Every structure is written in structure tokens, then in C-alpha cells.
Amino acid sequence: MSISGLREVVGQTATVRGWVTHIRSSGKVAFVVARDGSGVLQCVIAKNAVSAECWETFARLTVEASISVTGEIRADVRAPGGVEMGVSDLRLIGESPLDYPIQPKEHGIDFLLDHRHLWLRSRKQVAIARIRHEIEQAIHDFFYERGFVRVDTPILTAAIGERSGLFATEYFDEGNAYLAQTGQLYGEAAAAALGKIYTFGPTFRAEKSKTRRHLTEFWMIEPEVAWNDSEANMVLQEEFVSYIVRRALDRAANELVELERDTGALERVKPPFPRINYTDAVKTLQAKGSTIQWGDDMGAEDETLLVADYDLPIFVFNYPKEAKAFYMKENPDDPRTVLCNDCLGPEGYGEIIGGSQREDDYDRLLSRIKEEGLPLDAYGWYLDLRKYGTFTHAGFGLGLERTVAWICGLPHLRETIAFPRMMNRLRP
Ligand code: 4AD
Ligand code: MG
């Protein structure tokens, strides 16, 4: 049985398999705490109630050994899952030598990341993985409930995407293939077929940034909606983010407690989110002592300064053209800017979403591609979307790891994914 299901079988005999986390013995009574991924269970072994063989097996247990235990399930309000087991049989399945690398003491982060395959078993890491899973499910449910179709876009692409670095790999006679930085451009094609779509996949950035907010491989969710403009795009974002946060609060409450997350800040996350024009944001930042100039993209420090005034996620909208990607639609009211927004998480988390209305005018898009010096042959198909039945459309990309870090209250992205990929980390 799973430990999480034992509450249903109080008074009965059950068998549980899992891994040892703690052992202690008073000579006549021994305690084994085991975990199986679904929960933790205290198992009590009374020497005079079990066979000599079983008692000897206890003596051979070590932390992280795998075991099978059988016994009566008893209600116990003090126990973690509300039950404990009175053991009648204990089997050692897989020994774990005493040199198990992760010990109950402070380890350096590099050591932990080198042992990530084992570190994943720790309670805090299990809680993070479960919250991430809940968030992923919430994302699928949100879009499913609203009639979006999930579209899987390619990971091997010709040179298209965002500005930051590309990972290249040889691709038969076709020259280089590049790992996708975004699924968006394919998502736009799919939106003209299906109306409302979203992608959910890994994306890759060969950025030489060793910050707490950057991974070289991260997961992005990119909805694209036919007939949405920039304003409708922001409304979708605030509903989406609020839905995810609510779900984590409702269904991952124990895990948030395990992480000692102060959930008061999360409880406040409801639409509408404050909206700040980029130009106003620059003025505010300058007044706060930032060196940002109109035209610059906002750095992490600026984002932190700006969100300090709010206790909700905020939108900064309509950035200067030169700070953003070529595909964003020119703002008809101020052609120096584009119809776009970033969504910045509160509590200093910074950008969790980048979104925009897309340039739907063939000639303007073509001249933007040329201005950026992008290879026209790679973008011919993308221009076709403006040639054959162009349409107002908008979408955004939510960074999954940044969202998980924020909801979990983690300062760094590296613990939000099972096996993080960073500039200096390709193993395990
Ligand atoms: O702002 P970005 O670069 O936008 C896009 O890729 C668009 N194509 C999205 C769209 O409109 N469909 O990235 C979107 C989000 C960021 O806000 C951030 O949360 C996350 O992806 N992100 C990263 N997360 C971890 N590590 C990195 N190196 C990231 N780069 C972006
Ligand atoms: Mg961005």
C-alpha cells in the first residue's frame, strides 16, 4: 500500500515498501521511519512481538536502505500521517552503505547538485517536485477548461526565435539545427488553424548568464490566441497566474508548509494586476536611483526595485521597440514602442511572463526582420501567416521554473527542476 492510503485501513494489516529515513532503538522497542514518496510512516517494532530474524533485520537497517514492512495500522494523532504501524514483519530489500552522501547537516550547493540524483529524495525536494507537478496540472486544466488546444512544437529548428544564444547541432545535409528557444512562431501558425492554442515544452537558451533566474534548459508555456489584442492578452495572463497560484494553495498546502512558505502573499494574487506603462516605470525607477535610460530593457535589479511597491504581480507594458523581439506589433499611438508586456512576480521574483500582440502587417514585419538582420529564408513561412488571411493575435510565454520558484519561495531556479541545466552543469 501507499503510505498516503493507510488512514483508510486503521485496524487492519498492511504492507508498505519504501526507504528508511530514521532509525532508533531503546533495546526493547525499535522505531523505523520510512518514506515511499506518498508520505512518511513511523513503524514500531516491539522485540517480544516479532521473530528473532525480524529483530536482527532491524539491526542491519541503515538510512536509505529499501525495506518492506508489514503490520497493524494504528491511529496516532501525533504521527505525521495520523497513523503508525505496529510491525509484525520487516524485510531488507536493498542495503544502503553507511557512506550515503547526504547527511542531516549543511552541505554546499555544489555538493548537493553533484548528488542531485540522491538529493531528490529529501523532504524539501519532494515537496518542490509535488508543487511543480500540481502547477503543471493546473496549467493543463486552465487551458482545457477554456477550449485551448495543446500543440507540440519542434525542438529542432532552423535559426528562429528570441535574441539570446542558440545551441547548435549538426543536422544531416541541412546544416545546423538549433534547439528551440521558443515555440511561439509555430504556435502562431497553429492559432490560425485552431484559434486558441498553447504549447508546453522545453526551451533552450545558450545564454552565458550565471544568475539565479537563468537555466540553459527550461520549460515554457506559450498560449497564442487568434483575435486577442494586447489588453486581452494581459487579462488572460492575470487569470492564468491567479488560477495557478490558487491551485497550489488549495492542493499543495502541505508541501507549502513543508517549505515554510509564507502563503499570505500568495493569497492576495487575484485579478486585476496593476499595469504600468514602460515610460512611467522608467521615471519611477530613475526617481529610486536606477541608472536605467528610456530604451533600455529592464534588468533584474530594476525589476526588483519596481515590484517593491506592490504586493501583487504587475504588468509593465509597451516597451521600446529596440528592447524587444522583432515580432511584436508596433504601437499605433507611439511607434517608438511595441504592444507588449512583461509580468513581474512580487517579492522580488521579477519577470515570470513575456508577452505581446504580434505584428500582423506583412510589410512592417518584413522590414523588422530585415532591420534585425535575420535570415529571410528561415522566416518565409512565418511571413506567410501575414500573407494568407492575416489576423490580430497575441500570446505570451510563462517560465515554469520561475513560477515554481516564486510559488515555493525559492531564491534560485536550480531546485525547481529535477535535473537543472546551467552553464556549468550538465551532470547528473
Ligand atoms: O520573455 P521570453 O524570452 O519570451 C519568449 O520566449 C516569447 N516567445 C514568449 C511568447 O510571447 N510566446 O521568455 C518567456 C519567459 C520569461 O518571462 C521567463 O519566465 C522565462 O520564459 N525564461 C527563462 N526561464 C529560465 N531560464 C531562462 N534562461 C529563461 N529565459 C526566459
Ligand atoms: Mg522576456
Coordinates of C-alpha atoms and ligand atoms in Angstrom, one line a residue:
M1 CA 0.0 0.0 0.0
S2 CA 1.0 3.6 -0.4
I3 CA 1.6 5.3 2.9
S4 CA -0.8 8.1 2.0
G5 CA -3.7 5.5 1.9
L6 CA -3.0 3.9 5.3
R7 CA -5.5 6.2 7.1
E8 CA -8.3 4.2 5.4
V9 CA -7.1 0.9 6.8
V10 CA -6.8 1.6 10.5
G11 CA -7.1 -1.6 12.5
Q12 CA -6.0 -3.8 9.5
T13 CA -2.7 -5.3 8.5
A14 CA -0.9 -3.7 5.6
T15 CA 2.4 -4.0 3.8
V16 CA 4.4 -0.9 2.8
R17 CA 7.6 -0.7 0.7
G18 CA 9.9 2.3 0.9
W19 CA 13.1 3.8 2.1
V20 CA 14.4 4.2 5.7
T21 CA 14.8 7.8 6.8
H22 CA 15.4 7.4 10.6
I23 CA 16.1 4.6 13.0
R24 CA 16.3 4.4 16.7
S25 CA 16.0 1.8 19.4
S26 CA 15.6 1.6 23.1
G27 CA 16.7 -2.0 23.3
K28 CA 13.2 -3.5 23.6
V29 CA 11.4 -1.2 21.2
A30 CA 12.7 0.0 17.8
F31 CA 11.4 2.7 15.6
V32 CA 11.9 2.9 11.8
V33 CA 10.6 5.9 9.9
A34 CA 10.1 5.1 6.3
R35 CA 9.0 7.1 3.3
D36 CA 7.6 5.9 0.0
G37 CA 7.1 9.2 -1.9
S38 CA 3.5 9.4 -0.9
G39 CA 4.2 10.1 2.8
V40 CA 6.2 9.0 5.9
L41 CA 5.3 6.3 8.3
Q42 CA 6.6 5.5 11.8
C43 CA 6.9 1.8 12.3
V44 CA 7.2 0.4 15.8
I45 CA 8.9 -2.9 16.4
A46 CA 8.5 -4.5 19.8
K47 CA 11.2 -7.1 20.4
N48 CA 8.9 -9.5 22.1
A49 CA 6.3 -9.3 19.3
V50 CA 8.4 -10.2 16.3
S51 CA 10.6 -13.1 15.3
A52 CA 14.3 -13.1 16.2
E53 CA 15.0 -12.8 12.4
C54 CA 12.9 -9.7 12.1
W55 CA 14.7 -8.1 15.1
E56 CA 18.1 -8.9 13.5
T57 CA 16.9 -7.4 10.3
F58 CA 16.2 -4.2 12.2
A59 CA 19.8 -4.2 13.4
R60 CA 21.1 -4.2 9.8
L61 CA 19.0 -1.2 8.7
T62 CA 20.7 2.0 7.6
V63 CA 19.4 5.3 6.3
E64 CA 18.1 5.0 2.7
A65 CA 18.0 1.2 2.7
S66 CA 14.9 -0.1 0.9
I67 CA 12.5 -2.2 3.0
S68 CA 9.2 -3.9 3.1
V69 CA 7.3 -3.7 6.4
T70 CA 4.1 -5.4 7.4
G71 CA 2.0 -4.7 10.4
E72 CA -1.1 -3.4 12.0
I73 CA -2.1 0.2 11.2
R74 CA -3.0 2.2 14.3
A75 CA -4.4 5.6 14.6
D76 CA -2.0 8.1 16.2
V77 CA -2.8 11.7 16.2
R78 CA 0.8 12.7 16.8
A79 CA 2.2 10.8 13.8
P80 CA 2.8 12.6 10.5
G81 CA 0.0 10.9 8.5
G82 CA -2.2 10.3 11.5
V83 CA -1.2 6.6 11.7
E84 CA 1.7 4.4 12.7
M85 CA 2.4 0.7 12.1
G86 CA 2.9 -2.0 14.8
V87 CA 5.4 -4.2 12.9
S88 CA 4.9 -7.9 12.5
D89 CA 7.4 -8.4 9.7
L90 CA 10.3 -6.5 8.3
R91 CA 12.4 -7.3 5.2
L92 CA 15.5 -5.6 3.9
I93 CA 15.3 -5.3 0.1
G94 CA 18.3 -3.2 -0.8
E95 CA 21.1 -2.2 1.6
S96 CA 22.5 1.3 1.7
P97 CA 26.1 1.6 2.8
L98 CA 26.8 4.0 5.6
D99 CA 28.5 6.4 3.3
Y100 CA 25.2 7.8 1.9
P101 CA 26.4 11.2 0.8
I102 CA 23.5 13.3 2.0
Q103 CA 23.6 13.6 5.8
P104 CA 21.5 15.7 8.2
K105 CA 23.9 18.6 8.1
E106 CA 24.6 21.6 6.0
H107 CA 26.0 20.7 2.6
G108 CA 27.3 23.1 0.0
I109 CA 25.1 23.7 -3.0
D110 CA 27.7 22.3 -5.5
F111 CA 27.9 19.1 -3.4
L112 CA 24.1 18.8 -3.4
L113 CA 23.9 19.4 -7.1
D114 CA 26.6 16.8 -7.8
H115 CA 24.4 14.4 -5.9
R116 CA 21.1 15.6 -7.3
H117 CA 20.0 12.0 -8.1
L118 CA 20.0 11.4 -4.3
W119 CA 19.2 14.9 -3.1
L120 CA 15.8 14.5 -4.9
R121 CA 14.8 12.1 -2.1
S122 CA 15.0 14.8 0.6
R123 CA 11.7 16.1 2.0
K124 CA 12.1 19.6 0.8
Q125 CA 12.9 18.4 -2.7
V126 CA 10.0 16.1 -2.8
A127 CA 7.7 19.0 -1.7
I128 CA 9.1 21.1 -4.6
A129 CA 8.6 18.3 -7.1
R130 CA 5.0 17.9 -6.0
I131 CA 4.2 21.6 -6.2
R132 CA 5.7 21.7 -9.7
H133 CA 3.6 18.8 -10.7
E134 CA 0.4 20.5 -9.3
I135 CA 1.3 23.7 -11.2
E136 CA 1.8 21.7 -14.4
Q137 CA -1.6 20.0 -14.0
A138 CA -3.2 23.4 -13.2
I139 CA -1.8 24.8 -16.4
H140 CA -3.3 22.0 -18.5
D141 CA -6.6 22.3 -16.7
F142 CA -6.8 26.0 -17.1
F143 CA -6.4 25.8 -20.9
Y144 CA -8.6 22.7 -21.2
E145 CA -11.5 24.4 -19.4
R146 CA -11.2 27.3 -21.8
G147 CA -11.2 25.3 -25.0
F148 CA -7.5 25.8 -25.9
V149 CA -5.8 23.0 -27.9
R150 CA -2.3 21.9 -26.9
V151 CA 0.1 21.9 -29.8
D152 CA 3.6 20.4 -29.5
T153 CA 6.1 22.4 -31.4
P154 CA 9.5 21.3 -32.7
I155 CA 12.6 21.3 -30.5
L156 CA 15.0 21.0 -33.5
T157 CA 14.5 24.2 -35.6
A158 CA 16.2 26.3 -38.2
A159 CA 17.5 29.6 -36.8
I160 CA 14.5 31.3 -35.4
G161 CA 13.4 32.6 -32.1
E162 CA 14.5 35.1 -29.4
R163 CA 17.7 37.1 -29.4
S164 CA 19.7 35.1 -26.8
G165 CA 22.2 32.4 -27.7
L166 CA 21.4 29.3 -29.7
F167 CA 22.5 25.7 -29.1
A168 CA 23.5 24.2 -32.5
T169 CA 23.8 20.6 -33.5
E170 CA 24.7 19.1 -36.9
Y171 CA 21.6 18.1 -38.9
F172 CA 22.3 15.7 -41.8
D173 CA 22.6 17.6 -45.1
E174 CA 20.6 20.6 -43.8
G175 CA 23.5 22.3 -42.0
N176 CA 22.9 23.2 -38.4
A177 CA 19.8 22.6 -36.4
Y178 CA 19.1 24.8 -33.3
L179 CA 17.4 23.8 -30.1
A180 CA 14.2 25.8 -29.8
Q181 CA 14.3 29.0 -27.8
T182 CA 10.5 29.3 -28.1
G183 CA 7.6 27.5 -29.6
Q184 CA 5.8 30.8 -30.3
L185 CA 6.3 31.2 -34.0
Y186 CA 4.9 27.7 -34.7
G187 CA 2.2 28.5 -32.1
E188 CA 1.1 31.4 -34.2
A189 CA 0.7 29.2 -37.3
A190 CA -1.3 26.8 -35.2
A191 CA -3.5 29.6 -33.8
A192 CA -4.6 30.3 -37.4
A193 CA -5.7 26.7 -37.7
L194 CA -7.2 26.1 -34.2
G195 CA -8.0 29.6 -32.8
K196 CA -6.7 29.2 -29.2
I197 CA -3.6 27.0 -28.6
Y198 CA -0.9 26.6 -26.1
T199 CA 2.5 24.9 -26.1
F200 CA 4.2 23.3 -23.1
G201 CA 7.7 22.2 -23.7
P202 CA 11.4 22.5 -23.0
T203 CA 13.2 25.5 -24.4
F204 CA 16.9 26.3 -24.6
R205 CA 19.0 29.4 -24.3
A206 CA 22.8 29.3 -24.6
E207 CA 23.0 32.5 -22.5
K208 CA 26.2 33.0 -20.6
S209 CA 24.3 34.2 -17.6
K210 CA 25.0 32.6 -14.3
T211 CA 22.2 34.2 -12.4
R212 CA 19.7 32.7 -10.0
R213 CA 17.0 33.3 -12.6
H214 CA 18.5 31.6 -15.6
L215 CA 18.7 28.0 -16.7
T216 CA 20.0 26.9 -20.1
E217 CA 17.1 24.5 -20.4
F218 CA 13.7 25.5 -19.0
W219 CA 10.1 24.7 -19.6
M220 CA 7.8 27.3 -21.1
I221 CA 4.1 27.5 -21.6
E222 CA 3.1 29.6 -24.6
P223 CA -0.6 30.3 -25.4
E224 CA -1.4 32.0 -28.6
V225 CA -4.9 33.4 -29.3
A226 CA -6.4 34.5 -32.6
W227 CA -8.2 37.9 -32.3
N228 CA -6.7 38.8 -28.9
D229 CA -5.1 42.2 -28.6
S230 CA -2.5 43.2 -26.1
E231 CA -5.2 44.2 -23.5
A232 CA -7.0 40.8 -23.8
N233 CA -3.6 39.2 -23.6
M234 CA -2.9 40.7 -20.2
V235 CA -6.4 39.7 -18.9
L236 CA -5.6 36.1 -19.9
Q237 CA -2.3 36.3 -18.1
E238 CA -3.7 37.6 -14.8
E239 CA -6.4 35.0 -14.9
F240 CA -3.9 32.3 -15.7
V241 CA -1.4 33.3 -13.0
S242 CA -4.1 33.6 -10.4
Y243 CA -5.5 30.2 -11.3
I244 CA -2.2 28.5 -10.9
V245 CA -1.5 30.2 -7.5
R246 CA -5.0 29.3 -6.2
R247 CA -4.5 25.7 -7.2
A248 CA -1.1 25.4 -5.4
L249 CA -2.7 26.9 -2.3
D250 CA -5.6 24.5 -2.4
R251 CA -3.9 21.3 -3.4
A252 CA -0.3 21.6 -2.3
A253 CA -0.9 23.2 1.1
N254 CA 1.1 20.5 3.0
E255 CA 4.0 20.9 0.6
L256 CA 4.0 24.7 1.0
V257 CA 4.0 24.2 4.8
E258 CA 7.0 21.8 4.4
L259 CA 8.8 24.6 2.6
E260 CA 7.8 27.1 5.3
R261 CA 6.3 29.3 2.6
D262 CA 4.5 32.4 3.9
T263 CA 1.3 32.0 1.9
G264 CA -0.2 35.4 2.8
A265 CA 1.5 36.9 -0.2
L266 CA 0.1 34.2 -2.5
E267 CA -3.4 34.5 -1.1
R268 CA -3.6 38.1 -2.4
V269 CA -2.9 37.0 -6.0
K270 CA -6.2 37.8 -7.8
P271 CA -7.0 39.9 -10.9
P272 CA -6.6 42.7 -11.8
F273 CA -2.8 43.1 -11.6
P274 CA -1.5 46.7 -11.6
R275 CA -0.5 47.9 -15.1
I276 CA 2.4 50.3 -15.5
N277 CA 3.4 51.9 -18.8
Y278 CA 7.2 51.3 -19.5
T279 CA 7.8 55.1 -19.8
D280 CA 6.3 55.6 -16.3
A281 CA 8.2 52.7 -15.0
V282 CA 11.5 54.3 -16.2
K283 CA 10.6 57.6 -14.4
T284 CA 9.7 55.7 -11.2
L285 CA 13.0 53.8 -11.4
Q286 CA 15.1 56.9 -12.0
A287 CA 13.5 58.5 -9.0
K288 CA 14.5 55.5 -7.0
G289 CA 18.1 55.9 -8.1
S290 CA 18.3 53.4 -11.0
T291 CA 20.6 54.3 -14.0
I292 CA 18.0 53.0 -16.5
Q293 CA 17.5 55.1 -19.6
W294 CA 14.5 55.2 -21.8
G295 CA 15.2 52.5 -24.4
D296 CA 16.9 50.0 -22.1
D297 CA 15.4 46.7 -21.3
M298 CA 14.7 46.3 -17.6
G299 CA 17.4 44.4 -15.7
A300 CA 16.8 42.1 -12.7
E301 CA 17.7 44.9 -10.3
D302 CA 15.3 47.3 -11.9
E303 CA 12.5 44.7 -11.8
T304 CA 13.1 44.2 -8.1
L305 CA 13.1 47.9 -7.4
L306 CA 9.9 48.4 -9.3
V307 CA 7.9 45.5 -7.7
A308 CA 8.9 46.5 -4.2
D309 CA 6.0 49.0 -4.2
Y310 CA 3.4 46.3 -4.9
D311 CA 2.2 43.1 -3.2
L312 CA 0.7 41.6 -6.4
P313 CA 2.3 40.6 -9.7
I314 CA 2.4 43.7 -12.0
F315 CA 2.4 44.3 -15.7
V316 CA 4.9 46.6 -17.3
F317 CA 3.6 47.3 -20.8
N318 CA 4.6 48.8 -24.2
Y319 CA 8.4 48.7 -24.1
P320 CA 10.6 50.4 -26.6
K321 CA 11.0 48.6 -29.9
E322 CA 14.7 48.2 -29.6
A323 CA 14.5 46.4 -26.3
K324 CA 12.2 43.7 -27.6
A325 CA 11.8 41.0 -30.2
F326 CA 11.1 41.7 -33.9
Y327 CA 7.7 40.1 -34.0
M328 CA 6.0 42.5 -31.6
K329 CA 3.4 44.8 -33.1
E330 CA 4.2 48.5 -33.4
N331 CA 2.2 50.6 -31.1
P332 CA 0.0 52.8 -33.4
D333 CA -0.1 55.5 -30.6
D334 CA 3.6 55.7 -30.2
P335 CA 5.6 53.9 -32.9
R336 CA 8.8 54.0 -30.8
T337 CA 7.2 51.3 -28.7
V338 CA 5.6 47.9 -29.2
L339 CA 2.3 46.4 -27.9
C340 CA 3.8 44.0 -25.3
N341 CA 4.1 43.4 -21.6
D342 CA 6.2 41.6 -19.1
C343 CA 4.5 40.2 -15.9
L344 CA 6.8 40.7 -12.9
G345 CA 6.3 38.5 -9.9
P346 CA 6.1 40.1 -6.4
E347 CA 8.5 39.6 -3.6
G348 CA 11.5 40.4 -5.9
Y349 CA 10.9 37.5 -8.3
G350 CA 10.9 39.6 -11.4
E351 CA 9.8 38.6 -14.9
I352 CA 7.8 35.4 -15.0
I353 CA 6.0 36.1 -18.3
G354 CA 6.9 37.9 -21.5
G355 CA 4.0 38.5 -23.9
S356 CA 2.9 40.6 -26.9
Q357 CA 0.5 41.3 -29.6
R358 CA 2.1 40.1 -32.8
E359 CA 3.0 42.2 -35.8
D360 CA 0.2 41.2 -38.3
D361 CA 1.2 43.6 -41.1
Y362 CA 3.2 41.8 -43.8
D363 CA 5.3 44.8 -44.9
R364 CA 6.1 46.0 -41.3
L365 CA 7.1 42.5 -40.2
L366 CA 9.3 42.1 -43.3
S367 CA 11.1 45.4 -42.6
R368 CA 11.6 44.4 -38.9
I369 CA 13.1 41.1 -40.0
K370 CA 15.5 43.0 -42.3
E371 CA 16.3 45.6 -39.7
E372 CA 17.3 42.9 -37.3
G373 CA 19.5 41.2 -39.9
L374 CA 17.6 37.9 -39.6
P375 CA 17.9 35.3 -42.3
L376 CA 14.9 35.8 -44.6
D377 CA 14.9 32.2 -45.9
A378 CA 14.2 30.9 -42.4
Y379 CA 11.2 33.3 -41.9
G380 CA 9.4 32.9 -45.2
W381 CA 6.8 30.6 -43.7
Y382 CA 6.3 33.0 -40.8
L383 CA 5.6 35.8 -43.2
D384 CA 3.1 33.6 -45.0
L385 CA 0.9 33.8 -41.9
R386 CA 0.5 37.6 -42.7
K387 CA 0.1 36.9 -46.4
Y388 CA -2.8 34.4 -46.2
G389 CA -5.5 35.8 -44.0
T390 CA -3.6 37.9 -41.5
F391 CA -5.2 38.2 -38.1
T392 CA -4.9 40.2 -34.9
H393 CA -3.3 37.8 -32.4
A394 CA -1.4 37.8 -29.2
G395 CA 0.3 35.4 -26.8
F396 CA 2.8 35.0 -24.1
G397 CA 5.4 32.7 -22.5
L398 CA 5.3 31.8 -18.9
G399 CA 8.6 30.4 -17.5
L400 CA 7.6 27.3 -15.5
E401 CA 10.7 27.3 -13.2
R402 CA 10.4 31.0 -12.4
T403 CA 6.8 30.4 -11.5
V404 CA 7.6 27.4 -9.3
A405 CA 10.4 29.3 -7.6
W406 CA 8.1 32.2 -6.8
I407 CA 5.2 30.0 -5.5
C408 CA 7.7 27.9 -3.5
G409 CA 9.5 30.9 -2.2
L410 CA 12.9 29.7 -3.5
P411 CA 15.6 32.2 -4.2
H412 CA 17.1 30.2 -7.1
L413 CA 15.7 28.3 -10.1
R414 CA 18.0 25.3 -9.7
E415 CA 15.8 23.4 -7.2
T416 CA 12.6 23.8 -9.2
I417 CA 13.5 21.2 -11.8
A418 CA 14.7 17.6 -11.2
F419 CA 17.9 17.9 -13.1
P420 CA 18.8 21.5 -13.7
R421 CA 20.9 22.5 -16.7
M422 CA 23.1 25.6 -16.2
M423 CA 26.2 26.9 -17.9
N424 CA 28.5 24.8 -15.6
R425 CA 26.2 21.9 -15.0
L426 CA 25.4 19.0 -17.4
R427 CA 25.6 16.2 -14.8
P428 CA 24.0 14.2 -13.3
Ligands
4AD1 O1 10.5 36.7 -22.4 P1 10.8 35.5 -23.2 O2 12.1 35.4 -23.8 O3 9.6 35.3 -24.3 C1 9.5 34.4 -25.3 O4 10.3 33.5 -25.4 C2 8.3 34.6 -26.1 N1 8.5 33.8 -27.3 C3 7.1 34.3 -25.3 C4 5.8 34.4 -26.1 O5 5.4 35.5 -26.3 N2 5.2 33.3 -26.6 O6 10.6 34.2 -22.2 C5 9.4 34.0 -21.6 C6 9.6 33.6 -20.2 C7 10.3 34.6 -19.3 O7 9.3 35.6 -18.8 C8 10.8 33.8 -18.2 O8 9.8 33.5 -17.2 C9 11.2 32.5 -18.9 O9 10.4 32.4 -20.1 N3 12.6 32.5 -19.2 C10 13.6 31.7 -18.6 N4 13.4 30.9 -17.5 C11 14.5 30.3 -17.1 N5 15.8 30.5 -17.6 C12 15.9 31.3 -18.7 N6 17.1 31.4 -19.3 C13 14.8 32.0 -19.2 N7 14.6 32.8 -20.2 C14 13.3 33.1 -20.2
MG2 MG 11.4 38.4 -21.7

